[in-house]
PDB file of N, CA and C in Angstrom:
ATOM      1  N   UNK A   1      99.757  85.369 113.570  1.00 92.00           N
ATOM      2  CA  UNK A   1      99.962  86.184 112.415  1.00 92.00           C
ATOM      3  C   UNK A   1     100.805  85.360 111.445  1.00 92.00           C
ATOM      4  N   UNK A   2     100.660  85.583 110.350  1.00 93.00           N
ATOM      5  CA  UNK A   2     101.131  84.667 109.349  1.00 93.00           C
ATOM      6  C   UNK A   2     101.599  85.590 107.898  1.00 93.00           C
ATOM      7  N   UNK A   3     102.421  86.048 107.495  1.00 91.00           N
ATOM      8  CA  UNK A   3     103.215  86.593 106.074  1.00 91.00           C
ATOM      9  C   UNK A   3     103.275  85.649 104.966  1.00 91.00           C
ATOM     10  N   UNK A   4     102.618  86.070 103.683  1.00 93.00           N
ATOM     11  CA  UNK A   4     102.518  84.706 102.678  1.00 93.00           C
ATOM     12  C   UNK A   4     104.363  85.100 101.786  1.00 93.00           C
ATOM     13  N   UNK A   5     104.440  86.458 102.408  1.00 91.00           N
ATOM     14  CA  UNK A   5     105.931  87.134 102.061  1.00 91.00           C
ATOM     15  C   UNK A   5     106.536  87.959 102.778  1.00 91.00           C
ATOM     16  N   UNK A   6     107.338  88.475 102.750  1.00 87.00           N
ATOM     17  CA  UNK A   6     108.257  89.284 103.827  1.00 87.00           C
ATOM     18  C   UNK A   6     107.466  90.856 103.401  1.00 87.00           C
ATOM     19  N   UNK A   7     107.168  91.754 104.032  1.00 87.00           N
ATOM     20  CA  UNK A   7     106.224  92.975 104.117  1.00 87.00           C
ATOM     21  C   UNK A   7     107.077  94.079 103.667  1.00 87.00           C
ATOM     22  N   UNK A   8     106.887  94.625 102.872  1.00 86.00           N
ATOM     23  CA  UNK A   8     107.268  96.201 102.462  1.00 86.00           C
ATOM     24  C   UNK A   8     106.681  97.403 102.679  1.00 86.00           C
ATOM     25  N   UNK A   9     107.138  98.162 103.685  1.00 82.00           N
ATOM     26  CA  UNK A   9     105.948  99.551 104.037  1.00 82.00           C
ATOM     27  C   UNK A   9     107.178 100.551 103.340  1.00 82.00           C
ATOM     28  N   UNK A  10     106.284 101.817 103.707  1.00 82.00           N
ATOM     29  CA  UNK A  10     106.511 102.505 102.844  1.00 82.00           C
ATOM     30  C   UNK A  10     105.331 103.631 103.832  1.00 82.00           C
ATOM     31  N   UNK A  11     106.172 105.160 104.184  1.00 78.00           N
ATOM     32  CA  UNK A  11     105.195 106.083 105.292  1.00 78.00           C
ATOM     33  C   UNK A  11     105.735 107.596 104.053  1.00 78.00           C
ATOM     34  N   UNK A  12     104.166 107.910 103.496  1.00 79.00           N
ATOM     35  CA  UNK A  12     104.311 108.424 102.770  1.00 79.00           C
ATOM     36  C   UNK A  12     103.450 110.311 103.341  1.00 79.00           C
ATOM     37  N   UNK A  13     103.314 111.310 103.071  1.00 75.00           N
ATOM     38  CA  UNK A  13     103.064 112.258 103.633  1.00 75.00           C
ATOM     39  C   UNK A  13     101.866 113.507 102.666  1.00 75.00           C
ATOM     40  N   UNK A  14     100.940 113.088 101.707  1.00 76.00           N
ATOM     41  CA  UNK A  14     100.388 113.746 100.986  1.00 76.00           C
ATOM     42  C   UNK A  14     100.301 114.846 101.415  1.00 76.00           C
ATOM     43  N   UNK A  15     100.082 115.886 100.378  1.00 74.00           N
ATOM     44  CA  UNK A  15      99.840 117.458 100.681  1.00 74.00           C
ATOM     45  C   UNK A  15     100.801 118.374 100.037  1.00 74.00           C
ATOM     46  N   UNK A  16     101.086 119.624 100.806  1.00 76.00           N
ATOM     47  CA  UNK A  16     102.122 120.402 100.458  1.00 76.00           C
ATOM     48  C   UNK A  16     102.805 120.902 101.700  1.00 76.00           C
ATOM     49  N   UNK A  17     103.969 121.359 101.275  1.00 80.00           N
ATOM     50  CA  UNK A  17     104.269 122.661 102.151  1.00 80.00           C
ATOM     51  C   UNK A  17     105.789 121.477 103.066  1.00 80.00           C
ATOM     52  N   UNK A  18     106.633 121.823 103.986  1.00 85.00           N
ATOM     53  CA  UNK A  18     107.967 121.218 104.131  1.00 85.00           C
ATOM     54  C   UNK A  18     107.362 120.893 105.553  1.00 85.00           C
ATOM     55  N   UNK A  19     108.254 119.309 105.639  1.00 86.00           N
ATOM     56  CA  UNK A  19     107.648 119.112 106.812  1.00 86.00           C
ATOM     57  C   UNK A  19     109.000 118.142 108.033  1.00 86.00           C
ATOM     58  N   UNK A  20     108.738 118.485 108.894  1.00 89.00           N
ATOM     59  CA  UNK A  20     109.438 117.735 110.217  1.00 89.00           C
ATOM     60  C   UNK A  20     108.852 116.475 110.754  1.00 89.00           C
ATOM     61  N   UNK A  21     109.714 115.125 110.110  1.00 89.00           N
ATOM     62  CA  UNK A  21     109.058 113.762 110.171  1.00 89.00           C
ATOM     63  C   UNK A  21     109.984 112.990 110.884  1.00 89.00           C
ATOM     64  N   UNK A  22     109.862 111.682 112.059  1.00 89.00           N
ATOM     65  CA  UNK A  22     109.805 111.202 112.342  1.00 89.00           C
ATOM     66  C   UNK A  22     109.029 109.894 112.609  1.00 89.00           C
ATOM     67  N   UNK A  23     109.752 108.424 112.554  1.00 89.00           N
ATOM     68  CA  UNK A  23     108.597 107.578 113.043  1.00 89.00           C
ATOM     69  C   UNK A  23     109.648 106.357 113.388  1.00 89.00           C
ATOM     70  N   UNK A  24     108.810 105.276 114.047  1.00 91.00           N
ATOM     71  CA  UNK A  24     109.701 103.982 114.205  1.00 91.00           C
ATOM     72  C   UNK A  24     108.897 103.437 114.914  1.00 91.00           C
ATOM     73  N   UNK A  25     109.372 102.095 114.638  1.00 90.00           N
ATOM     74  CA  UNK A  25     108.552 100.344 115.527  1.00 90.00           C
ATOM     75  C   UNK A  25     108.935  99.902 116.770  1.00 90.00           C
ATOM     76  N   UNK A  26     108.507  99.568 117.434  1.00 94.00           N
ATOM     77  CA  UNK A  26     109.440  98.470 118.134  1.00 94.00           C
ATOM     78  C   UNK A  26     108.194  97.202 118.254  1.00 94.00           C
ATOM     79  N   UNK A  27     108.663  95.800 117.562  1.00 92.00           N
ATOM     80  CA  UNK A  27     108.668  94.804 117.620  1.00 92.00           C
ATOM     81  C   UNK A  27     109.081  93.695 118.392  1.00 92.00           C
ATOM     82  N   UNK A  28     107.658  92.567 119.454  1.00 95.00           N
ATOM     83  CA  UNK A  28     108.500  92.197 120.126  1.00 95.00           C
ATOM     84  C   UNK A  28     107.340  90.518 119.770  1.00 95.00           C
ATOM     85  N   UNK A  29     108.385  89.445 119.910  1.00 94.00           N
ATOM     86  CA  UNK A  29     107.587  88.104 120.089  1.00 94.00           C
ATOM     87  C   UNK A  29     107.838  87.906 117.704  1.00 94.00           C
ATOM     88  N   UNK A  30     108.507  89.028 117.108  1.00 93.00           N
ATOM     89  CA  UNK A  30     108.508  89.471 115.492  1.00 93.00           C
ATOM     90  C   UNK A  30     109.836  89.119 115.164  1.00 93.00           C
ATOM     91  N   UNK A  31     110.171  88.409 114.586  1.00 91.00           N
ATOM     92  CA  UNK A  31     112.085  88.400 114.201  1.00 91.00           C
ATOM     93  C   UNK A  31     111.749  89.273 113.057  1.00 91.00           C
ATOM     94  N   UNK A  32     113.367  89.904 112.920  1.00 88.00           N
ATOM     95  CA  UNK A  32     113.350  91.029 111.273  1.00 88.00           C
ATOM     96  C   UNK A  32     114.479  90.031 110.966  1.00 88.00           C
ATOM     97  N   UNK A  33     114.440  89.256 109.503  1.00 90.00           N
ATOM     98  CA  UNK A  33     113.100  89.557 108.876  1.00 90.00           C
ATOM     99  C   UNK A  33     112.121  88.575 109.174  1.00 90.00           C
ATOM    100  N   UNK A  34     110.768  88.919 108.868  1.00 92.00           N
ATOM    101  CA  UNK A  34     109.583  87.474 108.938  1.00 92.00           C
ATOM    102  C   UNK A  34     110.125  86.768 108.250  1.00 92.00           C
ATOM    103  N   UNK A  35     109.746  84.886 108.463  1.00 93.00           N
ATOM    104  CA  UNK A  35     109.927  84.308 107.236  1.00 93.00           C
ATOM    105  C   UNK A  35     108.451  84.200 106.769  1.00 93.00           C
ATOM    106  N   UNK A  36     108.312  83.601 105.334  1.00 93.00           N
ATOM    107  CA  UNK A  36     107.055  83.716 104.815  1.00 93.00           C
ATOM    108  C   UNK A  36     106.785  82.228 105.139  1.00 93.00           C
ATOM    109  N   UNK A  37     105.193  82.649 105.357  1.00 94.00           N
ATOM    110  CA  UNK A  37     104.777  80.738 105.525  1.00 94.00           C
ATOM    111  C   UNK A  37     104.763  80.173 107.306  1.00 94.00           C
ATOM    112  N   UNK A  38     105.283  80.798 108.028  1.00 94.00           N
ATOM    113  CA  UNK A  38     105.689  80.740 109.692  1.00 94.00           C
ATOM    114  C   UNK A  38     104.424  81.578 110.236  1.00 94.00           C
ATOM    115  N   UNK A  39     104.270  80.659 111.171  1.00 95.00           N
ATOM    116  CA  UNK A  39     102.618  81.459 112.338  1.00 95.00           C
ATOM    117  C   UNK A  39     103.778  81.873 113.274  1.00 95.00           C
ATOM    118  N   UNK A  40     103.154  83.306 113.669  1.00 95.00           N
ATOM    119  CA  UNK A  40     103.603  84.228 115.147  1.00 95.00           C
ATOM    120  C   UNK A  40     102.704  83.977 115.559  1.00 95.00           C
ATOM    121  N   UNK A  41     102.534  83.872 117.276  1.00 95.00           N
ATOM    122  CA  UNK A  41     101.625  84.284 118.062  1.00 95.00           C
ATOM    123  C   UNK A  41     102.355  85.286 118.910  1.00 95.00           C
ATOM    124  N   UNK A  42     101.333  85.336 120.012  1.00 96.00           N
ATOM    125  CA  UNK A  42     101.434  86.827 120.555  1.00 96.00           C
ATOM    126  C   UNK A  42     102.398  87.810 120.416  1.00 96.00           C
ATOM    127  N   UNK A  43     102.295  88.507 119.375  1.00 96.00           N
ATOM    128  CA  UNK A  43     102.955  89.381 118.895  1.00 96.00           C
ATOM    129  C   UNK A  43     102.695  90.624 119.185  1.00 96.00           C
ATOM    130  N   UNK A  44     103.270  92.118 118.980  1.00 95.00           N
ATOM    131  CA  UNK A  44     103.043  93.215 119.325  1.00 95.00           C
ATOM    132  C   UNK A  44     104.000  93.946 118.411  1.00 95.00           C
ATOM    133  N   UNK A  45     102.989  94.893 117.487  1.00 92.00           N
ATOM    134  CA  UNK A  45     103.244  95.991 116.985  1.00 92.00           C
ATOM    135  C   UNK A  45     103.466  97.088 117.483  1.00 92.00           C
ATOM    136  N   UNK A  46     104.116  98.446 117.971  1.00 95.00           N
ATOM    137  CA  UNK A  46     103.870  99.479 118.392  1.00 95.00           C
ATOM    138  C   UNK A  46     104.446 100.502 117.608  1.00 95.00           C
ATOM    139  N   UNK A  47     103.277 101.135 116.297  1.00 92.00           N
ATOM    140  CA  UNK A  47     104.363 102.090 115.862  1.00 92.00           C
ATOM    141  C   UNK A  47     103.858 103.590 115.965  1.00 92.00           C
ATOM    142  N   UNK A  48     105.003 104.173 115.792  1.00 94.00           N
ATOM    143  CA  UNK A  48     104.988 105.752 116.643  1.00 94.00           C
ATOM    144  C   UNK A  48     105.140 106.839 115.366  1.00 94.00           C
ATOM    145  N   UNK A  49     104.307 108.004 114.749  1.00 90.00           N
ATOM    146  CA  UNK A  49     104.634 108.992 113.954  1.00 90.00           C
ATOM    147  C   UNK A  49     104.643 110.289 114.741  1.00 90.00           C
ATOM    148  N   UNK A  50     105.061 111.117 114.418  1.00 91.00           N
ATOM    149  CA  UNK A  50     105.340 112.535 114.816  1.00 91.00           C
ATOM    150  C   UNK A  50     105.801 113.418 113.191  1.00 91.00           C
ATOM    151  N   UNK A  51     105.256 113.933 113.274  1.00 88.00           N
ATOM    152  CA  UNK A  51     105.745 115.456 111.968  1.00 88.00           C
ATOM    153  C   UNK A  51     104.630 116.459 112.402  1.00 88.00           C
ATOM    154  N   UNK A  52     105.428 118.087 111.906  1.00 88.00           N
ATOM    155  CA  UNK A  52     104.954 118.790 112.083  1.00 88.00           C
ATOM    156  C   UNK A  52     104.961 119.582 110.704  1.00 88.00           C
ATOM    157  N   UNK A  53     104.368 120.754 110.260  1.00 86.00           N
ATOM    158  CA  UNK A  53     104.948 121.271 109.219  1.00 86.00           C
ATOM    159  C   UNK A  53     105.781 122.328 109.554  1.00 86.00           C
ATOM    160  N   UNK A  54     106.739 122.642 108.704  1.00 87.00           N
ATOM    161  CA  UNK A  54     107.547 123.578 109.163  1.00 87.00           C
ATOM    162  C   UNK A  54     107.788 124.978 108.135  1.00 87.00           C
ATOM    163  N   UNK A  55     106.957 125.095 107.113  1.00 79.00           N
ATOM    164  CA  UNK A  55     106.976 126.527 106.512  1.00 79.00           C
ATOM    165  C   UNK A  55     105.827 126.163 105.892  1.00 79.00           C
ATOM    166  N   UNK A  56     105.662 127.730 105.222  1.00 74.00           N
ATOM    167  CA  UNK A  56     104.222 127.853 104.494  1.00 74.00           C
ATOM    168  C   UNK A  56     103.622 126.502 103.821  1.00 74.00           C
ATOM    169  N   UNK A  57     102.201 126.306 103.582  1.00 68.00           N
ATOM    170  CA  UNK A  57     102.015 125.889 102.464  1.00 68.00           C
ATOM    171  C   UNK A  57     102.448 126.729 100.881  1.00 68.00           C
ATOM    172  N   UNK A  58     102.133 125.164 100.439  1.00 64.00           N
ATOM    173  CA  UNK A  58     102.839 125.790  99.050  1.00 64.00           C
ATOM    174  C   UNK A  58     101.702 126.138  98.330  1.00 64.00           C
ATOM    175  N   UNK A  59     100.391 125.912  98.393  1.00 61.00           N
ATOM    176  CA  UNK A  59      99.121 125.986  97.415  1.00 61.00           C
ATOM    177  C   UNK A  59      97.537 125.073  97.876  1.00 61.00           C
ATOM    178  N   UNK A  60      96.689 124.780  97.568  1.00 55.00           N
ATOM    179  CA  UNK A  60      96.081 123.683  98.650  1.00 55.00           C
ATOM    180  C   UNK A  60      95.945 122.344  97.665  1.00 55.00           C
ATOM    181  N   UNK A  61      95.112 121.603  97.748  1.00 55.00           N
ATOM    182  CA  UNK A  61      95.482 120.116  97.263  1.00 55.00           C
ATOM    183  C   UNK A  61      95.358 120.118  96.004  1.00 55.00           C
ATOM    184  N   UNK A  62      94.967 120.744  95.138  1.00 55.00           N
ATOM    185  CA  UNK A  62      94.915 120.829  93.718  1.00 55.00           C
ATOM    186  C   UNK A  62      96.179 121.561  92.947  1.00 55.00           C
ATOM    187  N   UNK A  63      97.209 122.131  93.971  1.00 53.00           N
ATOM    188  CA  UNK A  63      98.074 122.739  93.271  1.00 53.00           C
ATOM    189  C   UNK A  63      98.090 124.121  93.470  1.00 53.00           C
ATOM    190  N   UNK A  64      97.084 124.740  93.091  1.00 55.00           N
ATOM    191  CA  UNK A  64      97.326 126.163  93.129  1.00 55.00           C
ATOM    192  C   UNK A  64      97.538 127.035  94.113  1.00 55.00           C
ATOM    193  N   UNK A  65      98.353 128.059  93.876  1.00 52.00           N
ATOM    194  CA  UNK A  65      98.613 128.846  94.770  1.00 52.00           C
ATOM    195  C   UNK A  65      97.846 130.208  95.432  1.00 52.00           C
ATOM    196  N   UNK A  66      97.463 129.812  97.055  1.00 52.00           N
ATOM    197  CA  UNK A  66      96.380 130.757  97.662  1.00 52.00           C
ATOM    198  C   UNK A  66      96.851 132.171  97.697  1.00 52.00           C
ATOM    199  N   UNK A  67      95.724 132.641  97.985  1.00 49.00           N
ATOM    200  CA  UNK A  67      96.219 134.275  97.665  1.00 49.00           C
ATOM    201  C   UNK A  67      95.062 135.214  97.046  1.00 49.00           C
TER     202      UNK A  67
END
């Protein structure tokens, strides 16, 4: 694996309505941070999400409110 730059994520949640989020990596054979320009080999990603929603929706994907 090879980075031409150091990686920016970003775990974003479209929709509506309030929600219960969790997530995280564990990285192994990966230093934080990558350098750019450096080959990894055998590397391993493992990443984990969990959310649930936790009250009403607010409307459905266009905005408006059901009913």
């Amino acid at each position: 694996m090879r980075f031409e730059e150091e990686p920016s994520t970003d775990v974003r949640f479209p929709g509506t309505g309030r929600r219960d989020s969790t997530s995280r990596s564990e990285r192994s054979r990966l230093p934080r941070p990558v350098e750019p320009g450096r080959d990894y080999d055998d590397v391993t990603v493992a990443y984990r999400l969990a959310t649930r929603i936790t009250g009403a929706p607010e409307g459905d994907r266009d905005g408006r409110a059901r009913g």
